[in-house]
PDB file of C-alpha atoms in Angstrom:
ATOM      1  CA  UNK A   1     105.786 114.134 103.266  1.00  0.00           C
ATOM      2  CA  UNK A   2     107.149 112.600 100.132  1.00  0.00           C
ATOM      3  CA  UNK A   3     107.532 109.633 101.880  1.00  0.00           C
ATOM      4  CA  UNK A   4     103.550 108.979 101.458  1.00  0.00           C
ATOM      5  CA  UNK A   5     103.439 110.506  98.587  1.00  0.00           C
ATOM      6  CA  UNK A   6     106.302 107.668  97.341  1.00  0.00           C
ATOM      7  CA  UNK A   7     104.464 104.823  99.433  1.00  0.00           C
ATOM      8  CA  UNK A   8     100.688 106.036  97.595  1.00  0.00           C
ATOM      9  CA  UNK A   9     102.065 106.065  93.805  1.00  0.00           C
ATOM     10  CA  UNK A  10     103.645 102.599  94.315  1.00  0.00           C
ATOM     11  CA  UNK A  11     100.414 101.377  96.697  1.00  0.00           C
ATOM     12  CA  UNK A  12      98.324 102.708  93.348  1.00  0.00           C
ATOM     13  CA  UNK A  13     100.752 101.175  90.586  1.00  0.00           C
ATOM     14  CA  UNK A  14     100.852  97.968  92.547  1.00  0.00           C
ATOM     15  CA  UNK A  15      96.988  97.652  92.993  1.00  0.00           C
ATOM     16  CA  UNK A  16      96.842  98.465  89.720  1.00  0.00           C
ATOM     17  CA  UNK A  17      98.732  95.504  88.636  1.00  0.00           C
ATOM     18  CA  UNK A  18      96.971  93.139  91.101  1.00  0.00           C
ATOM     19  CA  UNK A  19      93.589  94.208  89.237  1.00  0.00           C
ATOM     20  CA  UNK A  20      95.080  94.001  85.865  1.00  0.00           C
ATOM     21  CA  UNK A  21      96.483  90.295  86.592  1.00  0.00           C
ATOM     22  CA  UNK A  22      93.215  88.665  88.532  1.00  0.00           C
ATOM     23  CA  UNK A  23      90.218  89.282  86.700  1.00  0.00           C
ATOM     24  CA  UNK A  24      86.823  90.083  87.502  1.00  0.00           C
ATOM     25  CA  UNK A  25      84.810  92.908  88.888  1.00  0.00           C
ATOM     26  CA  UNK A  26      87.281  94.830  91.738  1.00  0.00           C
ATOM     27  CA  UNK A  27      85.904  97.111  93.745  1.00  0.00           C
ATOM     28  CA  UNK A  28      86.186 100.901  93.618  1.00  0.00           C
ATOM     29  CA  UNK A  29      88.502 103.427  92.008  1.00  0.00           C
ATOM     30  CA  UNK A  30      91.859 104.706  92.281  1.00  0.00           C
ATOM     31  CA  UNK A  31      91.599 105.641  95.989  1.00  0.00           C
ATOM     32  CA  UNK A  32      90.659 101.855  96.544  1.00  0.00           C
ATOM     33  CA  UNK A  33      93.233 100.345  93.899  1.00  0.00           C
ATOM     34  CA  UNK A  34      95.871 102.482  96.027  1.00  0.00           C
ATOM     35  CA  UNK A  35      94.670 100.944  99.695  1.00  0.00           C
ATOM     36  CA  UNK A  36      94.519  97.253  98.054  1.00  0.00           C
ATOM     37  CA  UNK A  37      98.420  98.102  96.734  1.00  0.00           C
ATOM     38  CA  UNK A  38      99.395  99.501 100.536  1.00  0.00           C
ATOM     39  CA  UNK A  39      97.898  96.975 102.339  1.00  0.00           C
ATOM     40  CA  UNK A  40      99.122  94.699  99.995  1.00  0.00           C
ATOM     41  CA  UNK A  41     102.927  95.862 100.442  1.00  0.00           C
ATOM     42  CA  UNK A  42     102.007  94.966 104.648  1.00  0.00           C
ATOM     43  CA  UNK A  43     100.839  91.824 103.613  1.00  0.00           C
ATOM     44  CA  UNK A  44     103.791  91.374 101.457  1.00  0.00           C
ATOM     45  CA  UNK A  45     106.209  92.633 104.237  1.00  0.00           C
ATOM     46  CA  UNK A  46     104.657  90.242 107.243  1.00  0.00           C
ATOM     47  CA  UNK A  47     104.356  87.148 105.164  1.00  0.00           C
ATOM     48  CA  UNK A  48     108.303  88.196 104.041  1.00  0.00           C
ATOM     49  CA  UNK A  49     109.419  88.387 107.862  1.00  0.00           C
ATOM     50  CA  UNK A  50     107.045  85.261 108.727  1.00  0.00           C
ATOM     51  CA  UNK A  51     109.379  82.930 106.104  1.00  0.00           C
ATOM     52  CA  UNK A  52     112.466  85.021 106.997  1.00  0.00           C
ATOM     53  CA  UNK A  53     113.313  86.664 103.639  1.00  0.00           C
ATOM     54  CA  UNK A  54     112.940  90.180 105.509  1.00  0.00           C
ATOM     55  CA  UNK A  55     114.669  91.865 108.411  1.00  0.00           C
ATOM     56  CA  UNK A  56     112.577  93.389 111.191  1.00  0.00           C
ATOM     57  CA  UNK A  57     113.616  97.032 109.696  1.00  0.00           C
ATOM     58  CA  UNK A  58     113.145  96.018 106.231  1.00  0.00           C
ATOM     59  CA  UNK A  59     109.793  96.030 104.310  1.00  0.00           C
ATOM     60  CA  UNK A  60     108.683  94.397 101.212  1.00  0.00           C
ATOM     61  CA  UNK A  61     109.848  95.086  97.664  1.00  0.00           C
ATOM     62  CA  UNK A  62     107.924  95.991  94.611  1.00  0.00           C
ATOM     63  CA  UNK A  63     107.143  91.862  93.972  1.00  0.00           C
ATOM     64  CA  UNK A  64     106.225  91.055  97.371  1.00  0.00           C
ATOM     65  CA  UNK A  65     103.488  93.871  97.690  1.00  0.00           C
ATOM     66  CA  UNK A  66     102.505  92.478  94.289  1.00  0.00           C
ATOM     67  CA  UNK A  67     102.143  89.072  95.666  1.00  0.00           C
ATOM     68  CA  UNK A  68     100.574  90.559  98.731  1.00  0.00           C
ATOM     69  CA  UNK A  69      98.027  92.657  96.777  1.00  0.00           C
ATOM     70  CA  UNK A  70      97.001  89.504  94.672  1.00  0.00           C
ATOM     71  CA  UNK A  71      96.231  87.300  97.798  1.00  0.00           C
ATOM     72  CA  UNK A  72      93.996  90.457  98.924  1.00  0.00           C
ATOM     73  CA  UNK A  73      92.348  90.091  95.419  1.00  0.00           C
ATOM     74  CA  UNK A  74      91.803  86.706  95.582  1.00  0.00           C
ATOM     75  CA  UNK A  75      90.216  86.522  99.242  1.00  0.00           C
ATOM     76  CA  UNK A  76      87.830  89.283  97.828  1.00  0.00           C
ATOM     77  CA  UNK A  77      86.668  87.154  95.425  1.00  0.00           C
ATOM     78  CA  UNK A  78      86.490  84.241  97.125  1.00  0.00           C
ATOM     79  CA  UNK A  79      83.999  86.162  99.916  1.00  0.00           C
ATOM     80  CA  UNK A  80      81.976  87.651  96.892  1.00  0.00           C
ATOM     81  CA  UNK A  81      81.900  84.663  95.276  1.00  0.00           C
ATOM     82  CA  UNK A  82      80.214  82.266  98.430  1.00  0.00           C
ATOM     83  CA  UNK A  83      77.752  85.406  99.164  1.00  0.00           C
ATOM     84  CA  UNK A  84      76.821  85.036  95.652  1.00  0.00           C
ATOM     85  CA  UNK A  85      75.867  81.613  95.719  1.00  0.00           C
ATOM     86  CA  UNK A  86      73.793  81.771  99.300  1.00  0.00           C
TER      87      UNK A  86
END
């Protein structure tokens, strides 16, 4: 149990961060700023296996969900920004 109660404070510090840093209009509240930081630390973890800087029992560190949670960000906005323009 405070396992995911660990993994949601650093999913909603991380998203946090990742909304702080890109700006622009991100959706949602905290609930959603915590799911963009937790699926960012999955991103973070398979991109970290796919280059070989993680171990198959290791997951990502507080940096690579950052960097995961940013590339989230970004796609959002890049799908928001071409329905916008149609």
């Amino acid at each position: 149990m405070l396992h995911l109660i660990w993994t949601a404070l650093i999913g909603l510090i991380v998203g946090a961060l990742a909304k702080f840093i890109i700006p622009g209009k991100e959706p949602g509240g905290i609930f959603i700023t915590m799911l963009i930081g937790i699926a960012g630390s999955f991103l973070g973890t398979f991109l970290g296996r796919a280059i070989g800087h993680y171990e198959p029992d290791q997951s990502a560190g507080f940096l690579m969900s950052l960097v995961g949670a940013l590339i989230l960000l970004g796609i959002y906005h890049l799908i928001r920004r071409s329905r916008a323009t149609t």
